[in-house]
Coordinates of C-alpha atoms in Angstrom, one line a residue:
Chain D
M1 CA -72.7 -21.9 116.9
S2 CA -71.9 -20.3 113.5
T3 CA -70.0 -17.2 114.4
Q4 CA -66.7 -17.6 116.3
L5 CA -64.9 -15.1 118.5
T6 CA -62.0 -13.4 116.8
P7 CA -59.5 -12.4 119.4
I8 CA -57.3 -9.8 117.7
L9 CA -57.1 -6.8 119.9
T10 CA -57.8 -9.0 122.8
R11 CA -55.4 -11.8 121.8
F12 CA -52.8 -11.5 124.6
W13 CA -54.8 -9.8 127.4
D14 CA -54.4 -12.9 129.5
D15 CA -50.6 -12.9 129.3
P16 CA -48.8 -12.1 132.5
R17 CA -47.9 -8.4 132.4
S18 CA -49.7 -8.0 129.1
W19 CA -49.2 -4.2 129.3
T20 CA -45.5 -4.2 129.0
L21 CA -43.6 -3.5 125.8
A22 CA -41.7 -6.8 126.1
T23 CA -45.0 -8.8 126.1
Y24 CA -46.3 -6.8 123.2
E25 CA -43.2 -7.3 121.1
K26 CA -43.6 -11.1 121.7
H27 CA -47.1 -10.8 120.0
D28 CA -46.0 -9.1 116.8
G29 CA -45.8 -5.8 118.5
Y30 CA -44.5 -2.9 116.4
K31 CA -44.0 -5.2 113.4
A32 CA -46.7 -3.2 111.6
L33 CA -44.9 0.1 112.4
K34 CA -41.7 -1.2 110.9
K35 CA -43.7 -2.0 107.7
A36 CA -45.6 1.3 107.8
V37 CA -42.5 3.6 107.8
T38 CA -41.3 2.0 104.5
M39 CA -44.7 2.8 102.8
P40 CA -45.9 6.1 101.3
P41 CA -48.4 7.6 103.7
A42 CA -51.1 7.9 101.0
D43 CA -51.0 4.1 100.7
L44 CA -51.7 3.7 104.4
V45 CA -54.8 6.0 104.1
Q46 CA -55.9 4.0 101.0
M47 CA -55.4 0.7 102.9
T48 CA -57.7 1.9 105.7
K49 CA -60.3 3.1 103.2
D50 CA -60.1 -0.3 101.5
S51 CA -60.5 -2.2 104.7
G52 CA -63.9 -0.5 105.1
M53 CA -63.4 0.0 108.8
R54 CA -66.0 2.2 110.3
G55 CA -65.2 4.3 113.4
R56 CA -65.6 2.2 116.6
G57 CA -66.7 5.2 118.7
G58 CA -70.4 4.8 118.0
A59 CA -71.3 6.9 115.0
G60 CA -69.7 4.4 112.5
F61 CA -68.1 6.9 110.2
P62 CA -65.5 5.3 107.9
T63 CA -62.1 5.8 109.4
G64 CA -60.1 6.0 106.2
M65 CA -62.5 8.5 104.8
K66 CA -62.1 10.7 107.8
W67 CA -58.3 10.7 107.3
G68 CA -58.9 11.5 103.6
F69 CA -60.8 14.7 104.5
L70 CA -57.6 16.4 105.8
P71 CA -56.6 19.3 103.5
P72 CA -53.2 18.9 101.7
P73 CA -50.2 19.8 104.0
D74 CA -49.6 23.5 104.3
G75 CA -46.5 23.3 106.4
G76 CA -48.4 24.0 109.7
P77 CA -49.1 21.5 112.4
R78 CA -51.9 18.9 112.1
Y79 CA -53.0 16.7 115.0
L80 CA -54.3 13.3 115.8
V81 CA -56.6 13.2 118.8
V82 CA -57.5 9.8 120.3
N83 CA -60.9 9.9 121.9
A84 CA -60.5 7.8 125.0
D85 CA -63.2 9.5 126.9
E86 CA -65.3 6.4 127.2
S87 CA -68.2 7.3 129.4
E88 CA -71.3 5.8 127.8
P89 CA -73.2 3.8 130.4
G90 CA -72.6 0.1 129.7
T91 CA -69.5 0.7 127.4
C92 CA -66.4 -1.0 128.8
K93 CA -64.1 -1.8 125.9
D94 CA -61.6 1.1 125.6
T95 CA -60.8 1.2 129.3
P96 CA -59.9 -2.5 129.5
L97 CA -58.0 -2.3 126.2
M98 CA -55.8 0.5 127.4
M99 CA -55.4 -1.3 130.7
A100 CA -54.4 -4.6 129.1
A101 CA -52.7 -3.5 125.9
P102 CA -51.7 0.2 126.0
Q103 CA -48.8 -0.5 123.5
L104 CA -51.3 -1.6 120.9
L105 CA -53.0 1.8 121.0
I106 CA -49.6 3.5 120.9
E107 CA -48.5 1.6 117.8
G108 CA -51.8 2.5 116.2
V109 CA -51.2 6.1 117.1
V110 CA -47.7 6.1 115.5
I111 CA -48.9 4.5 112.3
T112 CA -51.9 6.8 112.0
S113 CA -49.9 9.9 112.7
F114 CA -47.4 8.8 110.0
A115 CA -50.2 8.2 107.5
I116 CA -51.8 11.6 108.1
G117 CA -48.5 13.5 108.6
C118 CA -49.1 14.6 112.2
N119 CA -46.2 15.2 114.5
H120 CA -48.1 15.6 117.8
A121 CA -50.8 13.2 118.9
F122 CA -53.0 13.6 121.9
I123 CA -54.8 10.9 123.9
Y124 CA -57.7 12.4 125.8
L125 CA -58.6 10.1 128.7
R126 CA -61.4 10.3 131.2
G127 CA -60.3 11.9 134.4
E128 CA -61.9 9.2 136.6
V129 CA -59.8 6.4 135.3
V130 CA -56.6 7.2 137.2
H131 CA -55.4 3.6 136.9
V132 CA -55.5 3.8 133.1
Y133 CA -53.8 7.2 133.1
R134 CA -50.9 5.8 135.1
R135 CA -50.6 2.8 132.9
L136 CA -50.8 4.8 129.7
M137 CA -48.2 7.3 130.9
R138 CA -45.8 4.4 131.7
A139 CA -46.5 2.8 128.3
V140 CA -45.7 6.1 126.6
E141 CA -42.5 6.4 128.5
E142 CA -41.5 2.8 127.5
A143 CA -42.3 3.5 123.9
Y144 CA -40.1 6.7 124.0
A145 CA -37.2 4.8 125.5
A146 CA -37.5 2.1 122.8
G147 CA -37.4 4.6 120.0
Y148 CA -41.0 4.1 118.9
L149 CA -41.8 7.6 119.8
G150 CA -39.8 10.8 119.7
K151 CA -37.3 12.0 117.1
N152 CA -36.5 10.0 113.9
I153 CA -38.6 6.9 114.7
L154 CA -36.9 3.7 113.5
G155 CA -34.6 5.8 111.3
S156 CA -37.4 7.0 109.1
G157 CA -36.9 10.7 109.8
F158 CA -40.5 10.8 111.2
D159 CA -40.9 12.6 114.5
L160 CA -43.9 12.1 116.9
E161 CA -44.7 13.5 120.3
V162 CA -47.6 11.9 122.2
T163 CA -49.3 13.7 125.1
V164 CA -51.7 11.9 127.4
L165 CA -54.3 14.2 128.9
A166 CA -56.9 13.5 131.5
G167 CA -60.3 15.1 131.4
A168 CA -62.1 15.9 134.6
G169 CA -65.4 14.0 134.4
A170 CA -67.8 15.2 131.8
Y171 CA -69.7 12.8 129.5
I172 CA -70.1 15.5 126.9
C173 CA -66.3 15.5 126.3
G174 CA -66.8 12.3 124.3
E175 CA -68.4 14.5 121.6
E176 CA -65.4 15.3 119.3
T177 CA -65.7 19.0 119.2
A178 CA -66.4 19.3 123.0
L179 CA -63.3 17.1 123.5
L180 CA -61.2 19.6 121.4
D181 CA -62.5 22.5 123.6
S182 CA -61.6 20.5 126.7
L183 CA -58.1 19.8 125.3
E184 CA -57.7 23.5 124.9
G185 CA -58.4 24.0 128.5
R186 CA -62.0 25.2 128.3
R187 CA -65.4 23.9 129.4
G188 CA -66.2 21.0 127.2
Q189 CA -69.1 22.2 125.1
P190 CA -69.6 21.2 121.5
R191 CA -68.7 23.5 118.6
L192 CA -70.8 24.4 115.6
K193 CA -70.0 22.3 112.6
P194 CA -68.8 23.1 109.9
P195 CA -65.9 23.7 110.0
F196 CA -65.3 20.1 110.8
P197 CA -62.3 19.1 112.8
A198 CA -60.6 17.8 109.7
V199 CA -60.4 21.4 108.5
A200 CA -60.2 23.4 111.7
G201 CA -60.0 21.3 114.9
L202 CA -57.5 21.5 117.7
Y203 CA -56.1 25.1 117.9
A204 CA -58.0 25.6 114.6
R205 CA -55.7 23.3 112.7
P206 CA -56.6 20.1 110.7
T207 CA -57.3 17.4 113.2
V208 CA -58.3 13.8 113.1
V209 CA -60.4 12.5 116.0
N210 CA -60.6 8.7 116.3
N211 CA -61.8 6.3 118.9
V212 CA -59.3 4.1 120.8
E213 CA -60.5 0.9 119.2
S214 CA -60.4 2.2 115.7
I215 CA -56.8 3.3 116.2
A216 CA -55.8 0.1 117.9
S217 CA -57.2 -1.9 114.9
V218 CA -54.9 -0.2 112.5
P219 CA -51.7 -2.3 113.2
A220 CA -53.7 -5.5 112.6
I221 CA -55.1 -4.3 109.3
L222 CA -51.6 -3.3 108.2
L223 CA -50.1 -6.7 109.1
H224 CA -52.8 -8.9 107.6
G225 CA -54.0 -6.6 104.8
A226 CA -57.2 -4.7 104.1
S227 CA -58.9 -7.7 102.4
W228 CA -58.4 -9.8 105.5
F229 CA -60.2 -7.2 107.5
A230 CA -62.9 -6.7 104.9
G231 CA -63.4 -10.5 104.8
M232 CA -64.8 -10.4 108.4
G233 CA -68.1 -9.0 109.4
T234 CA -70.7 -8.1 106.8
E235 CA -70.5 -6.3 103.5
K236 CA -70.9 -2.8 104.8
S237 CA -69.8 -3.3 108.4
T238 CA -66.5 -5.0 108.0
G239 CA -64.1 -6.4 110.6
F240 CA -64.2 -7.2 114.2
G241 CA -65.2 -5.3 117.3
I242 CA -65.2 -5.6 121.0
F243 CA -68.7 -6.3 122.4
S244 CA -69.0 -5.5 126.1
L245 CA -71.7 -7.5 127.8
S246 CA -72.9 -6.4 131.2
G247 CA -76.0 -6.8 133.4
H248 CA -77.8 -10.1 133.9
V249 CA -75.5 -12.5 132.1
A250 CA -73.5 -15.3 133.6
N251 CA -70.1 -14.1 132.4
P252 CA -70.1 -10.4 131.7
G253 CA -67.0 -9.0 130.0
Q254 CA -65.5 -8.2 126.6
Y255 CA -66.1 -10.5 123.7
E256 CA -64.3 -9.7 120.4
A257 CA -66.2 -10.9 117.5
P258 CA -66.9 -10.1 113.8
L259 CA -69.7 -7.5 113.3
G260 CA -72.9 -9.2 112.4
I261 CA -72.8 -11.6 115.3
T262 CA -76.2 -11.9 117.1
L263 CA -77.0 -11.5 120.8
R264 CA -78.2 -15.1 120.9
E265 CA -74.7 -16.3 119.9
L266 CA -73.0 -13.9 122.3
L267 CA -75.3 -14.9 125.1
E268 CA -74.4 -18.5 124.5
M269 CA -70.7 -17.7 124.7
A270 CA -71.3 -15.7 127.9
G271 CA -73.0 -18.7 129.6
G272 CA -76.5 -17.5 129.2
M273 CA -78.6 -15.4 131.5
R274 CA -77.3 -15.1 135.1
D275 CA -80.3 -16.7 136.5
P276 CA -81.8 -19.3 134.1
N277 CA -85.2 -18.9 135.8
H278 CA -85.5 -15.4 134.5
K279 CA -86.0 -14.5 130.9
L280 CA -84.3 -11.7 128.9
K281 CA -86.6 -8.7 129.1
F282 CA -84.8 -5.9 127.3
W283 CA -81.3 -4.9 126.2
T284 CA -79.4 -2.1 124.6
P285 CA -77.3 -2.8 121.5
G286 CA -75.0 0.1 122.0
G287 CA -75.3 1.6 125.4
S288 CA -78.0 3.8 126.9
S289 CA -78.0 6.2 123.9
T290 CA -79.4 3.6 121.6
P291 CA -83.1 2.6 121.5
M292 CA -83.6 -0.6 123.5
F293 CA -84.3 -4.0 122.1
T294 CA -86.4 -6.8 123.5
D295 CA -86.2 -10.6 123.3
A296 CA -87.8 -10.4 119.9
H297 CA -84.5 -9.0 118.6
L298 CA -82.2 -11.8 119.7
D299 CA -81.4 -12.7 116.1
V300 CA -80.7 -9.2 114.8
P301 CA -77.2 -9.3 113.3
L302 CA -75.2 -6.7 115.2
D303 CA -73.8 -4.7 112.4
F304 CA -74.6 -1.0 111.5
E305 CA -77.2 -1.7 108.9
S306 CA -79.2 -4.5 110.5
V307 CA -79.4 -2.8 113.8
A308 CA -80.5 0.4 112.1
A309 CA -83.1 -1.5 110.1
A310 CA -84.5 -2.9 113.3
G311 CA -84.9 0.6 114.7
S312 CA -81.9 1.1 116.9
M313 CA -78.2 1.9 116.5
L314 CA -75.1 -0.2 116.9
G315 CA -73.3 2.5 118.8
T316 CA -70.4 1.3 120.9
R317 CA -71.6 -2.3 121.1
A318 CA -72.4 -2.0 124.8
L319 CA -74.9 -4.8 125.4
Q320 CA -76.6 -4.3 128.7
I321 CA -78.8 -7.2 129.4
F322 CA -81.8 -6.9 131.7
D323 CA -83.9 -9.8 132.9
D324 CA -87.6 -9.8 133.8
T325 CA -86.9 -8.7 137.4
V326 CA -86.1 -5.2 136.2
S327 CA -88.5 -2.4 135.9
V328 CA -88.2 -0.6 132.5
V329 CA -89.4 2.6 134.1
R330 CA -86.7 2.5 136.8
A331 CA -83.9 1.7 134.3
V332 CA -85.1 4.5 132.0
S333 CA -85.4 6.9 134.9
R334 CA -81.7 6.1 135.8
W335 CA -80.6 6.9 132.2
T336 CA -82.7 10.1 132.1
D337 CA -81.1 11.2 135.4
F338 CA -77.7 10.6 133.8
Y339 CA -78.5 12.7 130.7
A340 CA -80.0 15.5 132.8
H341 CA -76.9 15.6 134.9
E342 CA -74.5 15.4 131.9
S343 CA -76.3 17.9 129.6
C344 CA -73.7 20.6 129.1
G345 CA -76.2 23.4 129.2
K346 CA -75.2 24.9 125.8
C347 CA -78.5 24.5 124.0
T348 CA -82.0 24.9 125.3
P349 CA -83.8 21.8 124.1
C350 CA -81.4 19.5 125.8
R351 CA -80.8 21.5 129.0
E352 CA -84.4 22.2 129.7
G353 CA -85.8 19.1 128.0
T354 CA -83.7 16.6 130.0
F355 CA -84.6 18.5 133.2
W356 CA -88.3 18.0 132.6
L357 CA -87.9 14.4 131.4
K358 CA -86.2 13.6 134.6
Q359 CA -89.0 15.1 136.7
I360 CA -91.6 13.1 134.8
M361 CA -89.6 9.9 135.0
E362 CA -89.2 10.3 138.7
R363 CA -93.0 10.7 139.1
L364 CA -93.6 7.6 137.1
E365 CA -91.0 5.6 139.0
H366 CA -92.6 6.4 142.3
G367 CA -96.1 5.7 141.1
N368 CA -97.2 9.3 141.1
G369 CA -97.6 9.8 137.4
S370 CA -100.6 11.7 136.0
Q371 CA -102.9 10.8 133.1
D372 CA -101.0 12.7 130.4
D373 CA -97.5 12.1 131.5
I374 CA -96.7 9.6 128.8
D375 CA -97.9 11.9 126.1
K376 CA -95.9 14.7 127.7
L377 CA -92.8 12.5 127.7
L378 CA -93.1 11.8 124.0
D379 CA -93.9 15.4 123.2
I380 CA -90.7 16.6 125.0
C381 CA -88.7 13.9 123.3
D382 CA -90.0 15.1 120.0
N383 CA -88.9 18.6 120.8
I384 CA -85.4 17.5 121.7
L385 CA -84.8 15.0 118.9
F386 CA -83.0 16.7 116.0
R387 CA -83.3 20.1 117.6
S388 CA -80.5 19.9 120.1
F389 CA -77.0 21.1 119.3
C390 CA -75.2 17.7 119.5
A391 CA -76.0 14.0 119.8
L392 CA -76.4 14.1 123.6
G393 CA -79.9 15.5 123.4
D394 CA -80.9 13.0 120.8
A395 CA -79.5 10.2 122.8
S396 CA -81.5 11.2 125.9
T397 CA -84.7 10.6 124.1
S398 CA -84.0 7.2 122.5
C399 CA -84.4 5.1 125.7
I400 CA -87.7 6.8 126.5
T401 CA -89.3 6.5 123.1
S402 CA -88.2 2.9 122.7
A403 CA -89.3 2.0 126.2
V404 CA -92.7 3.5 125.7
Q405 CA -93.0 1.7 122.4
Y406 CA -92.3 -1.8 123.9
F407 CA -93.5 -1.5 127.5
R408 CA -96.2 1.2 127.5
E409 CA -98.2 -0.7 130.1
E410 CA -95.4 -0.3 132.6
F411 CA -95.4 3.4 132.1
E412 CA -99.2 3.4 132.5
A413 CA -98.8 1.5 135.7
G414 CA -96.5 4.3 136.9
M415 CA -99.6 6.4 137.4
H416 CA -100.6 4.4 140.5
T417 CA -97.9 1.8 141.4
S418 CA -94.3 2.5 142.1
A419 CA -91.6 0.6 140.2
A420 CA -90.2 -0.7 143.5
E421 CA -93.5 -2.3 144.3
M422 CA -94.0 -4.0 140.9
F423 CA -90.3 -5.1 140.6
P424 CA -88.7 -5.4 144.0
P425 CA -85.1 -4.3 143.5
A426 CA -83.7 -7.1 145.7
A427 CA -84.8 -9.7 143.1
S428 CA -82.3 -8.4 140.5
T429 CA -79.3 -7.7 142.6
L430 CA -76.2 -9.9 142.7
F431 CA -75.6 -10.1 146.5
A432 CA -79.3 -10.5 147.3
K433 CA -79.2 -13.7 145.2
E434 CA -76.0 -14.9 146.9
T435 CA -77.5 -14.5 150.4
V436 CA -80.5 -16.6 149.3
S437 CA -78.3 -19.5 148.1
A438 CA -75.9 -19.3 151.0
Chain I
M1 CA -47.8 32.5 146.0
P2 CA -50.8 32.8 148.3
S3 CA -48.9 31.5 151.4
D4 CA -45.7 29.8 152.3
D5 CA -47.4 26.4 152.2
K6 CA -45.0 24.1 150.4
R7 CA -47.8 22.7 148.3
W8 CA -48.1 25.9 146.3
R9 CA -44.6 25.1 145.0
I10 CA -45.8 21.8 143.5
V11 CA -48.6 23.7 141.6
E12 CA -46.2 26.4 140.5
T13 CA -43.6 23.9 139.2
R14 CA -46.3 22.1 137.3
M15 CA -47.5 25.3 135.7
R16 CA -44.0 26.2 134.7
R17 CA -43.4 22.8 133.2
L18 CA -46.5 23.2 131.1
G19 CA -45.2 26.6 129.8
S20 CA -47.9 28.5 131.9
R21 CA -50.1 28.4 128.8
P22 CA -53.8 29.2 129.3
D23 CA -54.7 25.9 127.6
A24 CA -53.0 24.0 130.4
L25 CA -55.8 25.1 132.8
I26 CA -57.4 21.7 133.3
E27 CA -54.1 20.0 134.0
V28 CA -53.1 22.7 136.5
L29 CA -56.4 22.4 138.3
H30 CA -55.8 18.6 138.5
S31 CA -52.5 19.1 140.2
A32 CA -53.8 21.8 142.5
Q33 CA -56.6 19.5 143.6
E34 CA -54.2 16.7 144.0
A35 CA -52.0 18.8 146.3
F36 CA -54.8 20.3 148.4
G37 CA -57.6 17.9 148.0
F38 CA -60.0 20.6 146.8
L39 CA -59.9 24.0 145.1
D40 CA -60.5 27.0 147.2
D41 CA -60.7 30.7 146.2
D42 CA -57.0 31.2 146.8
A43 CA -56.1 28.3 144.5
L44 CA -58.5 29.5 141.7
R45 CA -57.1 33.0 142.0
F46 CA -53.5 31.9 142.0
V47 CA -54.1 29.7 138.9
S48 CA -56.0 32.5 137.2
D49 CA -53.2 35.0 137.7
S50 CA -50.4 32.6 136.8
L51 CA -52.0 31.4 133.6
R52 CA -53.5 34.7 132.6
V53 CA -57.0 33.2 132.4
P54 CA -59.9 35.4 133.6
P55 CA -61.2 34.3 137.1
S56 CA -64.6 33.8 135.6
K57 CA -63.2 31.2 133.1
V58 CA -61.3 29.4 135.8
F59 CA -64.4 29.2 138.0
G60 CA -66.4 28.1 134.9
V61 CA -64.0 25.2 134.2
A62 CA -63.7 24.2 137.9
T63 CA -67.5 24.0 138.2
F64 CA -68.2 22.4 134.8
Y65 CA -66.2 19.3 135.4
H66 CA -67.5 17.0 138.1
H67 CA -64.1 15.8 139.2
F68 CA -63.2 19.2 140.6
T69 CA -64.5 20.0 144.0
L70 CA -64.6 23.4 145.8
K71 CA -65.3 21.8 149.1
P72 CA -62.7 19.8 151.2
H73 CA -62.9 16.1 151.2
G74 CA -62.6 13.6 154.0
E75 CA -59.4 11.7 154.8
H76 CA -60.6 8.7 152.7
T77 CA -62.8 8.7 149.6
C78 CA -65.2 6.1 148.5
V79 CA -66.9 6.3 145.1
V80 CA -69.9 4.1 144.5
C81 CA -70.8 3.6 140.9
T82 CA -74.5 4.1 140.1
G83 CA -74.3 3.4 136.4
T84 CA -77.0 1.1 135.0
A85 CA -75.2 -2.2 135.4
C86 CA -74.2 -1.4 139.0
Y87 CA -77.7 0.0 139.7
I88 CA -79.4 -3.2 138.7
N89 CA -76.8 -5.1 140.7
G90 CA -77.6 -3.2 143.9
A91 CA -75.8 0.1 144.0
D92 CA -78.8 1.6 145.8
E93 CA -78.6 -0.9 148.6
I94 CA -74.9 -0.3 148.9
L95 CA -75.6 3.4 149.4
S96 CA -78.3 2.7 151.9
S97 CA -76.1 0.3 153.9
I98 CA -73.4 2.9 154.0
K99 CA -75.9 5.4 155.2
A100 CA -77.1 3.0 157.9
G101 CA -73.6 1.9 158.9
L102 CA -71.6 5.1 158.7
D103 CA -74.2 7.8 158.6
V104 CA -73.0 9.5 155.4
K105 CA -74.9 10.3 152.3
P106 CA -73.5 10.8 148.7
R107 CA -71.6 14.0 148.3
E108 CA -71.1 14.2 152.1
T109 CA -68.3 13.7 154.5
T110 CA -68.7 11.9 157.9
A111 CA -68.8 14.1 161.0
D112 CA -65.3 13.0 162.0
G113 CA -63.9 14.0 158.6
K114 CA -62.7 10.5 158.0
L115 CA -64.7 9.5 154.9
S116 CA -66.2 11.2 151.9
L117 CA -68.8 9.4 150.0
L118 CA -69.3 10.1 146.3
T119 CA -71.2 8.5 143.5
A120 CA -70.1 8.1 139.9
R121 CA -72.3 7.7 136.8
C122 CA -70.2 4.9 135.4
L123 CA -66.7 3.8 136.2
G124 CA -66.3 1.9 132.9
A125 CA -66.2 -1.4 134.6
C126 CA -69.7 -2.6 134.0
S127 CA -68.8 -6.2 133.8
L128 CA -67.5 -6.0 137.4
A129 CA -70.8 -4.6 138.7
P130 CA -71.5 -3.5 141.3
V131 CA -68.3 -1.5 141.5
A132 CA -66.9 1.0 144.1
T133 CA -63.5 2.6 144.5
V134 CA -61.9 3.1 147.9
D135 CA -59.1 5.7 147.8
G136 CA -58.7 5.1 144.1
A137 CA -58.5 1.3 144.2
V138 CA -61.3 -0.4 142.2
E139 CA -63.3 -3.0 144.0
G140 CA -65.4 -5.2 141.7
R141 CA -68.5 -7.2 142.6
V142 CA -68.7 -5.7 146.1
S143 CA -71.2 -6.8 148.6
S144 CA -72.7 -4.1 150.8
S145 CA -71.7 -5.7 154.0
D146 CA -68.0 -6.2 153.0
L147 CA -67.8 -2.6 151.7
V148 CA -69.3 -1.1 154.9
A149 CA -66.9 -3.3 157.0
K150 CA -64.0 -2.1 154.9
L151 CA -64.9 1.6 155.1
A152 CA -65.5 1.3 158.9
G153 CA -62.0 -0.1 159.3
L154 CA -60.3 2.7 157.4

């Protein structure tokens, strides 16, 4: 195996009570902050730019550049908003990170706020994850008590308030402008850009919105240097990232590795497919919003450029693995149902388009499809893609178009045979298999 | 306050602590739902008056977010995840076993008001699939028979 795992964010997750401040301080916790407060903020922004880190929330926009877009200070408030609204089907990296190492995120928040001159940071969390909310609240309290948050942090004269806010269950709030609307107490619907959040974000003030993993990587970059970070990964996709593996693998979970690792390598680390008798059929490189891959793509390096060149997107590195017991039509039908449910209703292509996609996918799943259903699916997708207000609409089409591209015959079979008949669901479930072996 | 139910006081205190600002709406609705289990017209109107947010906006927010419910819940709540990873690991069978064993469908409450069954799109614990939560506690890699037995014993 050529590529090795690089446990950096995940380095002490297996410690007892890894979430406490005491454990974190044992693992170099808040050392980076002590260094940061002695540096000019502009150097911190430059360091992040030099590291080449690209946002870990899916779009891959360079983090340092985002910070650099803020206008010069005008005396008014500016905000840091941490996007912890991880809701993408298959993505499970931010939630375990905040559960196991909330202090890591808080240290990143303090350093970032210091770098961009913000005195009030928000962490916007999903409403469903009550356990994470409690843990994060406790961690923030601990950090306040230890003097890492509040007034005059470490004697530097820098003040920072951190507010943890829980959303109330809406996938769309992961979109940065919808998240800002939700923070302001409104329905989470995306805003028209420009103005970008860097110019007029939260309460129409300059705002930086970053993903949890991006912020949590900042302390490590500061401690080890930008060139250390840039030395990992590939030339344009530097550094490490958490890959979340789920589905039909032997050991699903979070694997932290340099970008550019391949699924073949990751699968080997994860103990291979769950049932060796079944082959890999299809997988998503970055959650359901990214076009799917097949076993022909096992050796595609998982970095932004290579995945894009192969026709998909790296997204949030949520690798959902499906073996040959799974019906593509049924999986896509699930995803489409999700997007139809989560469409916020602001723009017509997405609101109406996902509704019709769902109807057609249900027909095909139950074997009631008609002759022109596949063309109609692709036509609707074409009318949503690049015509919807935000990326949710675009995302809803990618699983359909890629599935038709690779598995057209299964969609054609949906005109007469139901998915359940062709691929009995019992064959792919965990407990059905256990009862067979027991 | 709409009545002398002590729970209104919790909601009011929370509002005051948040400065009764209109942008605290979601947090206030959270605490109202926590206190009462659901949001009825009285609660929405009370929040609307206190935060000076139009009732239409309060209703809009309460119906936009899936977490808020305008109907009362049962004594216990079970959420079964139907995200993709859970789905291929048998979330459907879990739901049908619950239907068979306890006669309750998603978004419904049992006739005796004991259990509300809900589904979630993804609980962010895909590597523990199939996942369900029982009264807020996460259960990973659940089998349908174990879960039904647990729910029946609540």
